[in-house]
Coordinates of C-alpha atoms and ligand atoms in Angstrom, one line a residue:
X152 CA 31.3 -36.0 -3.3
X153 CA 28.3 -34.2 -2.1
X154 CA 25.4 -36.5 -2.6
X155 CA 26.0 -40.0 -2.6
X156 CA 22.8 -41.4 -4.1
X157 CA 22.0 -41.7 -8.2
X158 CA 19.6 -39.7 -9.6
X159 CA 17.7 -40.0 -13.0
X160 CA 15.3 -38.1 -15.3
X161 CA 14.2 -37.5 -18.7
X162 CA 16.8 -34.5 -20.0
X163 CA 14.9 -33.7 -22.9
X164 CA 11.5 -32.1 -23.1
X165 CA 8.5 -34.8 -22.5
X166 CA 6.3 -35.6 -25.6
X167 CA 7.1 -37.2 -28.5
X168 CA 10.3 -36.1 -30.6
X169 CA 13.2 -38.5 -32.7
X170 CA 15.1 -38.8 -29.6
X171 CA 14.3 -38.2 -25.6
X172 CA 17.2 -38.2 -23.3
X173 CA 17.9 -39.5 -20.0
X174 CA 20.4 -38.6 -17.6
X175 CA 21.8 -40.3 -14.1
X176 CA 24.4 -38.9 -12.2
X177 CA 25.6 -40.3 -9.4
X178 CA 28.9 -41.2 -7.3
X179 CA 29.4 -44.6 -9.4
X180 CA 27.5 -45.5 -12.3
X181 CA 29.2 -48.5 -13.3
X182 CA 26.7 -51.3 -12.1
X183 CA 24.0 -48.9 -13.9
X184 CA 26.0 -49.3 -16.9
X185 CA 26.5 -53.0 -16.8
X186 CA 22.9 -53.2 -16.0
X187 CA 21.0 -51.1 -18.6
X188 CA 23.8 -51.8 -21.5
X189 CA 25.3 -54.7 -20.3
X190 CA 28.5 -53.9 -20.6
X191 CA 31.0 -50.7 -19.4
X192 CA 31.9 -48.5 -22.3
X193 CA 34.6 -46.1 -22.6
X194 CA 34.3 -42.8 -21.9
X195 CA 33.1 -39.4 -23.7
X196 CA 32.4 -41.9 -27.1
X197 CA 29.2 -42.2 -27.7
X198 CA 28.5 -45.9 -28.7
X199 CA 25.3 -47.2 -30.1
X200 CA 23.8 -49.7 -27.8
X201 CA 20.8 -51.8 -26.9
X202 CA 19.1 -50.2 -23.5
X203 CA 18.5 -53.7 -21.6
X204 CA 15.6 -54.1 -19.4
X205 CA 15.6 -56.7 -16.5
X206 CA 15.6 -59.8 -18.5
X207 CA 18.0 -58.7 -20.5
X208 CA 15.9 -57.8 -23.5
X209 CA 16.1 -54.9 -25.6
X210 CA 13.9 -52.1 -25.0
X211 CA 15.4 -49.6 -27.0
X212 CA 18.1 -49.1 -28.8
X213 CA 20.4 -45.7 -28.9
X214 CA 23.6 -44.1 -28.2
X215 CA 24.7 -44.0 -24.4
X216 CA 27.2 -41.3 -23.1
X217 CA 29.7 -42.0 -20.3
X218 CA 31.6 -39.0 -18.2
X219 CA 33.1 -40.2 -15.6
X220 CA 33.6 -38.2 -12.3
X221 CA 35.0 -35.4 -12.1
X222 CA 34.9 -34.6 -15.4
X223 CA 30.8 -34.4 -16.3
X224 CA 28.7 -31.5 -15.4
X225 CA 27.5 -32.7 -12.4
X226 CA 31.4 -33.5 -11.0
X227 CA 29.9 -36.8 -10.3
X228 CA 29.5 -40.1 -13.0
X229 CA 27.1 -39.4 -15.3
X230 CA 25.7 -41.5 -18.1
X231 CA 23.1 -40.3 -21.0
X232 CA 21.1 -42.4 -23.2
X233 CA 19.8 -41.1 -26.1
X234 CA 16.9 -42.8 -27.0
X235 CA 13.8 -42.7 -29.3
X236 CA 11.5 -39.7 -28.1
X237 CA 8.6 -42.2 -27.7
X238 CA 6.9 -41.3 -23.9
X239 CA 6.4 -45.2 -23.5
X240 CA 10.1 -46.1 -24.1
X241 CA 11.0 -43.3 -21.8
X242 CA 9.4 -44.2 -19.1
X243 CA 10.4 -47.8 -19.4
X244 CA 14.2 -46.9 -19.4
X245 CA 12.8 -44.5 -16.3
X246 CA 11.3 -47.3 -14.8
X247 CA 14.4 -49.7 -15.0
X248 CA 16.9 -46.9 -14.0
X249 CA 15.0 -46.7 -10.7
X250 CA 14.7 -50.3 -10.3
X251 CA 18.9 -50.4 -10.6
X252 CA 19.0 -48.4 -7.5
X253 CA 18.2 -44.7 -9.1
X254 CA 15.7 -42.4 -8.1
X255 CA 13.4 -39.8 -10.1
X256 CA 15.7 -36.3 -9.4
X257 CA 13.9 -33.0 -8.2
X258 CA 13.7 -29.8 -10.3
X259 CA 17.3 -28.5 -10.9
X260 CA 19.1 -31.5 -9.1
X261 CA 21.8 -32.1 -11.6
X262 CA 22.6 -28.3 -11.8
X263 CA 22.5 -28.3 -7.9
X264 CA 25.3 -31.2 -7.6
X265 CA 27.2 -29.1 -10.2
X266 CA 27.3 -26.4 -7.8
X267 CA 28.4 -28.4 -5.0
X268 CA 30.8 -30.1 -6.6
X269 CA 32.7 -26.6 -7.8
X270 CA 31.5 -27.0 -11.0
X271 CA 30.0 -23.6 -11.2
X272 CA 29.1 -20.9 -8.8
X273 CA 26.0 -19.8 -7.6
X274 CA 25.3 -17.3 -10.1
X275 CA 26.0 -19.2 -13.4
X276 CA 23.8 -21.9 -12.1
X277 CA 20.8 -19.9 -12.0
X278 CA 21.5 -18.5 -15.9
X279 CA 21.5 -22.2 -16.9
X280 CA 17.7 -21.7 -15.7
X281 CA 17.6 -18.2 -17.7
X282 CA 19.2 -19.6 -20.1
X283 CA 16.6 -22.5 -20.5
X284 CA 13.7 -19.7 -20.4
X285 CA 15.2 -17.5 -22.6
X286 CA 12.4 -15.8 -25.2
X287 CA 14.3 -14.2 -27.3
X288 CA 17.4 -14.0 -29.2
X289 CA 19.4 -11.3 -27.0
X290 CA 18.1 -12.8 -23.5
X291 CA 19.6 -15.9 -24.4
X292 CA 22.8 -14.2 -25.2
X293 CA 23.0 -12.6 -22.0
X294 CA 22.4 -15.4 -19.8
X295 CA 25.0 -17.4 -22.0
X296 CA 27.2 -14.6 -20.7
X297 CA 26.7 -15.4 -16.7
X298 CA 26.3 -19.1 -17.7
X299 CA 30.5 -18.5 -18.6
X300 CA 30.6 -16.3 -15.4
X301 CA 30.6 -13.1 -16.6
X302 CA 28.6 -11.7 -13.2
X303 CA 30.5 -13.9 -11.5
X304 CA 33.8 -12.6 -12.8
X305 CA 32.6 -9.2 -12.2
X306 CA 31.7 -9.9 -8.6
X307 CA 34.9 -11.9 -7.9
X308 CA 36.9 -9.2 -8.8
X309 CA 34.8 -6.6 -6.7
X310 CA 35.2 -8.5 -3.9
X311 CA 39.3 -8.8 -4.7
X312 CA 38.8 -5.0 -4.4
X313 CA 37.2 -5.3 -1.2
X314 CA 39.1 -7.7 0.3
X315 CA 42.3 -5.3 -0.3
X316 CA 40.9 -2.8 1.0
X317 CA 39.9 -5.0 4.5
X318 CA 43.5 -5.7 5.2
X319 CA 44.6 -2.4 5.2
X320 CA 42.0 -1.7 7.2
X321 CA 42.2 -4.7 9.9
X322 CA 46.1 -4.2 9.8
X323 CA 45.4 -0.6 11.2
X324 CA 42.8 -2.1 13.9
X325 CA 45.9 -4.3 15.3
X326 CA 48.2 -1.2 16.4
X327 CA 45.6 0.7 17.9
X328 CA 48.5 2.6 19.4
X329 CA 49.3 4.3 16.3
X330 CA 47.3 7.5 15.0
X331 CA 45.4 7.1 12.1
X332 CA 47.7 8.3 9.2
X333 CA 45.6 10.7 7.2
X334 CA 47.3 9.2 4.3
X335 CA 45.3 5.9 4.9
X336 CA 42.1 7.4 5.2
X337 CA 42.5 9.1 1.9
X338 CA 43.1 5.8 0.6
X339 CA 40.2 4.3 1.6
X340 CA 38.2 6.9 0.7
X341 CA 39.6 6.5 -2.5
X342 CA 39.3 2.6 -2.4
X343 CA 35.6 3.4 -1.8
X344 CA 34.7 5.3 -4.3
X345 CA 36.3 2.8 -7.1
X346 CA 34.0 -0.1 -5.3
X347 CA 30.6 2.0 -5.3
X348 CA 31.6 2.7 -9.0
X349 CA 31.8 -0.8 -9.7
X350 CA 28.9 -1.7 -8.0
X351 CA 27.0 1.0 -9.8
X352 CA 28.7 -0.7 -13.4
X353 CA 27.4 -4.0 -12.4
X354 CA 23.8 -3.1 -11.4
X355 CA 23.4 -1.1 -14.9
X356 CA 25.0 -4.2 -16.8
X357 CA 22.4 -6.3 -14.8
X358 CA 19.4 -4.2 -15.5
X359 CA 20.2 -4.6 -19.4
X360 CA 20.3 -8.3 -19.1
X361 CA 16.7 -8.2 -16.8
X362 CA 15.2 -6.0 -19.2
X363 CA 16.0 -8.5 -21.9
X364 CA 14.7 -11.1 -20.0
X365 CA 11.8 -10.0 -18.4
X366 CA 10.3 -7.8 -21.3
X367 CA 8.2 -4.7 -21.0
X368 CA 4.4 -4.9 -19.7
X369 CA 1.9 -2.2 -21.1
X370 CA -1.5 -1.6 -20.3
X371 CA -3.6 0.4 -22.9
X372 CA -6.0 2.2 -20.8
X373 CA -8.5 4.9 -21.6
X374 CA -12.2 6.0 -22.1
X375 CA -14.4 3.8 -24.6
X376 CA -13.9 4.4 -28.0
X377 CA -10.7 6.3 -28.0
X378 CA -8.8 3.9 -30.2
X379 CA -7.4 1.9 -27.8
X380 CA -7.8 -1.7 -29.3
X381 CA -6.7 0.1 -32.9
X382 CA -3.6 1.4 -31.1
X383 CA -2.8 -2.3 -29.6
X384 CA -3.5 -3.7 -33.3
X385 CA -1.4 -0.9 -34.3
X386 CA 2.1 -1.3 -32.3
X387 CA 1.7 -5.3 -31.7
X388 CA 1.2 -5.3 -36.1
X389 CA -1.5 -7.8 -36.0
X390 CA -5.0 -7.5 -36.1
X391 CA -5.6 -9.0 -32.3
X392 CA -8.7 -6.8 -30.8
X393 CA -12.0 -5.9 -32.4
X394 CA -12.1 -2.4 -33.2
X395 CA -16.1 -1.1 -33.7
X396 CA -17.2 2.7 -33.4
X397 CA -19.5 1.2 -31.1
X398 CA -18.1 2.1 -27.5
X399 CA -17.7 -0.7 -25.3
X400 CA -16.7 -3.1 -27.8
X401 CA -13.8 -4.2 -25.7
X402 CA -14.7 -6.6 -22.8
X403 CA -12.2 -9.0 -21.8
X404 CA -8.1 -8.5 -21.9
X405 CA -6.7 -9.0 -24.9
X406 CA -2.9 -9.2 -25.8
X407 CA -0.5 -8.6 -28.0
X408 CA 3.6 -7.7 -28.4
X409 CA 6.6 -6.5 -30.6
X410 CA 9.8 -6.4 -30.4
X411 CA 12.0 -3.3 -29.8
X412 CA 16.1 -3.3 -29.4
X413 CA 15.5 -7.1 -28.6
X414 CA 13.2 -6.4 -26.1
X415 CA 9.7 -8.2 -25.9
X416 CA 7.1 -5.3 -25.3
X417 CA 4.3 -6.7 -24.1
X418 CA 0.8 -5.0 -24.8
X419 CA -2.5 -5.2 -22.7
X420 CA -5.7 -3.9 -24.1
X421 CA -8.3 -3.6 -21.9
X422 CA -12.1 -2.4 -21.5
X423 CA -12.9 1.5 -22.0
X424 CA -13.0 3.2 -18.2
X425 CA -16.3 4.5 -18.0
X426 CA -19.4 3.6 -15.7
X427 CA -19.9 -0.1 -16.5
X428 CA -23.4 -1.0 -18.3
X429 CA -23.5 -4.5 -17.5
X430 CA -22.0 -7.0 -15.0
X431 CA -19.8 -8.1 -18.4
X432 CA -18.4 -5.0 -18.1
X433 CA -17.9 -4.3 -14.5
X434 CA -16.0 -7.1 -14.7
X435 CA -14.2 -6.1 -17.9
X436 CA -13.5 -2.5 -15.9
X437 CA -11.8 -4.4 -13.2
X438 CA -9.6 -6.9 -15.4
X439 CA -8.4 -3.0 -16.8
X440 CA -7.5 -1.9 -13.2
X441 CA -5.5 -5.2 -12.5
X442 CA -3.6 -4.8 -15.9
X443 CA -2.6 -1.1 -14.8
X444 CA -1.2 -2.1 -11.5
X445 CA 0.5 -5.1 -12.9
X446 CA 2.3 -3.0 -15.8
X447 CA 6.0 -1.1 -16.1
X448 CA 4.0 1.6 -18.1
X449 CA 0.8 2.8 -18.7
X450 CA -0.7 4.4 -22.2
X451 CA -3.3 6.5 -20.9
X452 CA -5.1 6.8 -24.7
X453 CA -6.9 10.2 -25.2
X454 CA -8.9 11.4 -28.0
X455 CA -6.8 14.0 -30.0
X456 CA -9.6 15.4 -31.7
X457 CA -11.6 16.7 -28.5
X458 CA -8.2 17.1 -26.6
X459 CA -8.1 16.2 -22.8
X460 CA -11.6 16.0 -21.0
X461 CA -12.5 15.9 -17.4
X462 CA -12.9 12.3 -17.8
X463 CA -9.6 11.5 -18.9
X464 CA -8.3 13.5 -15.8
X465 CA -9.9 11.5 -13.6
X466 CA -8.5 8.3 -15.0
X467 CA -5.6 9.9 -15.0
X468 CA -5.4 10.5 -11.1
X469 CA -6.7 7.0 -10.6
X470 CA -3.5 5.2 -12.4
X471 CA -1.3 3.4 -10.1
X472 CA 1.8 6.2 -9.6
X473 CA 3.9 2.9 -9.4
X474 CA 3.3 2.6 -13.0
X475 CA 5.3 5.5 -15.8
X476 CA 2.6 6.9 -17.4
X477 CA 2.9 8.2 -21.2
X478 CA -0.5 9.9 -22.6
X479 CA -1.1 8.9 -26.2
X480 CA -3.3 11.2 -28.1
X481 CA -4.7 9.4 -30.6
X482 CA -6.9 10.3 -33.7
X483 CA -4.2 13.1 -34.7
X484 CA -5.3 12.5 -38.1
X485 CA -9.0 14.1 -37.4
X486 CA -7.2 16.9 -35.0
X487 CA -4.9 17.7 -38.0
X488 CA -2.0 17.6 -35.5
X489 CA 1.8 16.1 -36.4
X490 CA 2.7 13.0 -34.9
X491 CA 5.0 14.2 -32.0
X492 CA 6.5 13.8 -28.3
X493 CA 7.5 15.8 -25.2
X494 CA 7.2 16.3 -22.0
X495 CA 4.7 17.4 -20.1
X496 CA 3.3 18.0 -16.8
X497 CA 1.6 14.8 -16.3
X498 CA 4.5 12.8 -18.0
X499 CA 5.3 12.1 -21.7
X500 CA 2.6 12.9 -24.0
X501 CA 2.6 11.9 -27.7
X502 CA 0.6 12.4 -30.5
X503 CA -0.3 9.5 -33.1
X504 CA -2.9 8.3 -35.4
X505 CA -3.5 4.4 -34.8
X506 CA -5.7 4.8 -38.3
X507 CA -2.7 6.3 -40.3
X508 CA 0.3 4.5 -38.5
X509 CA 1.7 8.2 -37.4
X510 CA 3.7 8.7 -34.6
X511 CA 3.2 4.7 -33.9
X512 CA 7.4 4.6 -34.1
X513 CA 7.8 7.6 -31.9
X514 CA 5.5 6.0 -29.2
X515 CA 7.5 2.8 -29.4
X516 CA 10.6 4.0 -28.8
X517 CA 8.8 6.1 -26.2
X518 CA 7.7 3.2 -24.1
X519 CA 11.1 2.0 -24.7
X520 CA 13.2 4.9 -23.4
X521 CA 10.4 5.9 -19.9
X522 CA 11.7 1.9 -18.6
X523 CA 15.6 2.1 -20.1
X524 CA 16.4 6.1 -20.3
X525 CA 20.2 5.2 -21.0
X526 CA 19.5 2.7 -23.2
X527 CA 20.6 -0.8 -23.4
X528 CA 24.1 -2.1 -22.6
X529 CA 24.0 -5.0 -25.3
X530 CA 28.1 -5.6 -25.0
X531 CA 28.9 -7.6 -22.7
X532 CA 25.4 -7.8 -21.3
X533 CA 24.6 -10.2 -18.6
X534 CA 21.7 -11.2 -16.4
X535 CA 21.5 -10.9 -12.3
X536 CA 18.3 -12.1 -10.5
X537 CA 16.5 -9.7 -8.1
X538 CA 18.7 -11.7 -5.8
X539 CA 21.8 -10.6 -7.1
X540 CA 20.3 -7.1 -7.6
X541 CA 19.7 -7.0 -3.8
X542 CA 23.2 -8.3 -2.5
X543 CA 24.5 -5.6 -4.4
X544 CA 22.6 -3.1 -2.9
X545 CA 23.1 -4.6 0.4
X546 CA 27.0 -4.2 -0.3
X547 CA 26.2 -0.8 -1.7
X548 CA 24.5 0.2 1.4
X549 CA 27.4 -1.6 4.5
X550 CA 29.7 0.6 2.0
X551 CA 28.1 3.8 2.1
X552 CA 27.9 3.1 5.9
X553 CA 31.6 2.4 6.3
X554 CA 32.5 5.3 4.9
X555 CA 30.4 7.3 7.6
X556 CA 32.6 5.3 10.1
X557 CA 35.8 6.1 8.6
X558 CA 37.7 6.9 12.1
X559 CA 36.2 4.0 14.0
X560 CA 37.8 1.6 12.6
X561 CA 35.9 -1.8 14.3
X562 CA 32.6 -0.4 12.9
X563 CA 34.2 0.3 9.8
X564 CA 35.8 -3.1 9.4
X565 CA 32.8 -4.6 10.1
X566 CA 30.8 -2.6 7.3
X567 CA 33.3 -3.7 5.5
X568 CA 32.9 -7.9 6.7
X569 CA 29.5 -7.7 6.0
X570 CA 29.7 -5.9 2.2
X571 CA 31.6 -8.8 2.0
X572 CA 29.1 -11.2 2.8
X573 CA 26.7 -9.7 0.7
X574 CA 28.7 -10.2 -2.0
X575 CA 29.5 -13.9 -1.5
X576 CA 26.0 -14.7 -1.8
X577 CA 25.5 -13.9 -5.3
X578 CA 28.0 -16.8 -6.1
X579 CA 27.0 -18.7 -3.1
X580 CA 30.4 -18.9 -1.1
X581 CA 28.0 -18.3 1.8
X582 CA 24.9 -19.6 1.0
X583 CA 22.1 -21.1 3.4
X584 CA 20.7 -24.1 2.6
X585 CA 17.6 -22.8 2.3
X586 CA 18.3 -20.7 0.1
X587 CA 20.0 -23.4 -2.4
X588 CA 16.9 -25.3 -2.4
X589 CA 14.5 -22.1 -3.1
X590 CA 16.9 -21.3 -6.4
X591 CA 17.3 -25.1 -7.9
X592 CA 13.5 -25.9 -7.0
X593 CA 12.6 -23.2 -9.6
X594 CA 14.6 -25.0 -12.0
X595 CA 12.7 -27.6 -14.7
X596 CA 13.1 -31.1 -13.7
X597 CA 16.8 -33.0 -16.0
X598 CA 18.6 -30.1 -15.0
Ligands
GDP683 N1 -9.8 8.7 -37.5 C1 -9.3 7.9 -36.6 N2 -10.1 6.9 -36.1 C2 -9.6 6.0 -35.2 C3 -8.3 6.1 -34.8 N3 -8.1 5.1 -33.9 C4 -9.2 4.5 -33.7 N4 -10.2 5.0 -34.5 C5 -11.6 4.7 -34.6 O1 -12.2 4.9 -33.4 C6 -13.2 3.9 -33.1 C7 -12.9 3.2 -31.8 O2 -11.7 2.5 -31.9 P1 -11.3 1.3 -30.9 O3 -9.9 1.0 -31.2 O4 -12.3 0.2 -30.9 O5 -11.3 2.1 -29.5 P2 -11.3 1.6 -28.1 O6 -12.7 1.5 -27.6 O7 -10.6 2.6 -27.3 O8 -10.6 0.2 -28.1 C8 -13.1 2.9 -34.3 O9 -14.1 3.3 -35.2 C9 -11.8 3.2 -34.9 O10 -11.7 2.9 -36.3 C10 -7.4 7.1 -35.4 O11 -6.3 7.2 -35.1 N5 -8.0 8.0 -36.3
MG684 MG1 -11.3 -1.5 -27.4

């Protein structure tokens, strides 16, 4: 066992609801049992029972849960009480569990001792976090998939790959006598190429799953009046900003989203760009700057019916070139234009009418496509942190390296090692400790 002292904390959110859990887990739970119920009771039933405070008088009454070690999530004893959701009772039965000897665990502590205890790997302990954060149908999906070790799966069987491939090589380094057999070096090359393949499989899997996690941010930016808050009101469906013909109107951010393929789109409208006419304003104009920097892609909104004008240019130049840019030409109903999309020299342009509704579906599929080009991977779709995202590159990278190095074989055996490595982090076969406690402290307290 890992951790030898007993931890406790509400499971369930705080509040009031019917019933609030709490959860210990710890190396032996039995005198907490005979303390807070006052008897043992067998395990995995769930047995209605009074919770007993120190005198031995009810303070609740519930069903408690026993799993004993190793068979609990933690791999430790663990007991549950499901209680009434009242915050009072709660912390009573808090209270008394840390009078019996427990104390209040840290964010993610119960997941942690799961990990150390070989419950699950690295990786499928930070989806139960995804997993908790989930906002939306399909994100939750996907992290249920690396919660059953889908990434992990995929990893493990990378590094099977690997490792393979380092015992040919490291049985080579030990008769350096013998000439390299061209044969071999084929084979490795070979052996490569699967593993950057896979790699490159993984990584778009991955970027599916983020992209259904993390959403899409767009800022709305333009000069006053071009239709702007119309257009937000527009794609998000909902009547969230002001729209006035008077320019200016919008002053402070103002937010909105839809959904597209499962993914959350989230929508910024801002203040018009234009040289600010009171300290409202100024401000306003900056809030728009920060949304554009901040923001996957940026709707540069132009007025269809007088086309592109210097002014627009020059916002355009200004955008952060971090950001994809699509130029939405709005007011196509006044131009007498067709809704419409292409390419052009400053990016994707597309023509709509936020008045009419024209064109609004072509624009949201536009946003859509400039952040996921090949579209979303739904099967089998699972998340990976930036972390994971990184050791993959890493491994990517010592890989690409190796196979510069294919005739010296220490350096290439090493490239090799250290791909390795880079892989084991993701499910934590080689993980620092600081690193453990920077993943589980981002985790909510109960878990
Ligand atoms: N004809 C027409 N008018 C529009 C369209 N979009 C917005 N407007 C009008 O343009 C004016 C400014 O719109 P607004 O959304 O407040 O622009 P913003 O200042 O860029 O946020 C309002 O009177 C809108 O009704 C459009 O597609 N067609
Ligand atoms: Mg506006």
């Amino acid at each position: 066992m890992a951790e030898a002292d007993v931890i406790a904390a509400l499971a369930t959110a705080s509040g009031r609801s019917a019933v609030g859990i709490i959860r210990l887990s710890g190396p032996d739970l039995i005198p907490f049992m005979t303390g807070l119920l006052g008897r043992q009771i067998p395990p995995r039933h769930a047995v209605l029972t009074d919770f007993l405070d120190a005198r031995r008088e009810a303070v609740d009454s519930g069903l408690a849960l026993f799993f004993p070690r190793p068979h609990s999530y933690t791999g430790e004893d663990v007991l549950e009480l499901q209680a009434h959701g009242g915050p009072a009772v709660l912390q009573l039965l808090l209270r008394r569990c840390v009078n019996l000897g427990a104390r209040l665990a840290q964010p993610g502590e119960f997941t942690r001792r799961a990990f150390l205890n070989d419950k699950m790997d690295l990786a499928q302990a930070e989806s139960v976090a995804d997993l908790i954060e989930a906002g939306s149908e399909a994100a939750a999906r996907a992290a249920v998939r690396s919660l059953k070790g889908e990434l992990s799966g995929e990893v493990r069987a990378l590094t099977s790959e690997l490792v393979t491939l380092r015992t040919w090589v490291e049985a080579s380094i030990d008769f350096p006598d013998e000439d390299l057999d061209p044969g071999d070096q084929q084979k490795w090359r070979e052996s490569l190429k699967t593993l950057r393949h896979h790699i490159e499989q993984i990584k778009r899997t991955a970027a599916s799953g983020n992209l259904l996690r993390d959403g899409i941010e767009v800022a709305l930016v333009g000069r006053p009046n071009v239709g702007k808050s119309s257009l937000l009101n527009r794609l998000a469906g909902e009547d969230l900003a002001i729209v006035t013909p008077v320019p200016g109107t919008t002053r402070d951010i103002v937010k909105g989203e839809f959904l597209f393929q499962g993914v959350t789109i989230r929508l910024t409208d801002t203040a018009g760009l234009r040289d600010a006419r009171d300290a409202v304003e100024r401000i306003g104009i900056e809030r728009t700057w920060r949304a554009a920097r901040a923001s996957d892609v940026v709707l540069l909104v132009v007025d269809a019916s007088t086309g592109r004008t210097a002014e627009d240019e020059t916002i355009g130049r200004e955008l952060p070139p971090a950001a994809k840019r699509i130029t939405v030409f709005n007011k196509i109903d006044l131009a007498g234009a067709v809704p419409g999309r292409r390419r052009g020299d400053g990016g994707l342009e597309v023509q709509v009418s936020a008045l009419t509704g024209a064109g609004i579906d072509l624009l949201r599929r536009a946003i859509f496509d400039e952040v996921a080009p090949e579209g979303l991977d739904l099967e089998g779709v699972f998340l990976a942190r930036e972390r994971h995202i990184d050791a993959l590159l890493r491994a990517a990278d010592h890989l690409e390296r190796g196979r510069e190095h294919l005739t010296r074989l220490e350096v290439f055996a090493e490239e090799l090692r250290l791909a390795q490595r880079a892989l084991g982090e993701i499910t934590g076969q080689l993980s620092a400790d600081d690193l453990l406690g920077e993943i589980f402290s981002r985790f909510c307290i109960g878990k």
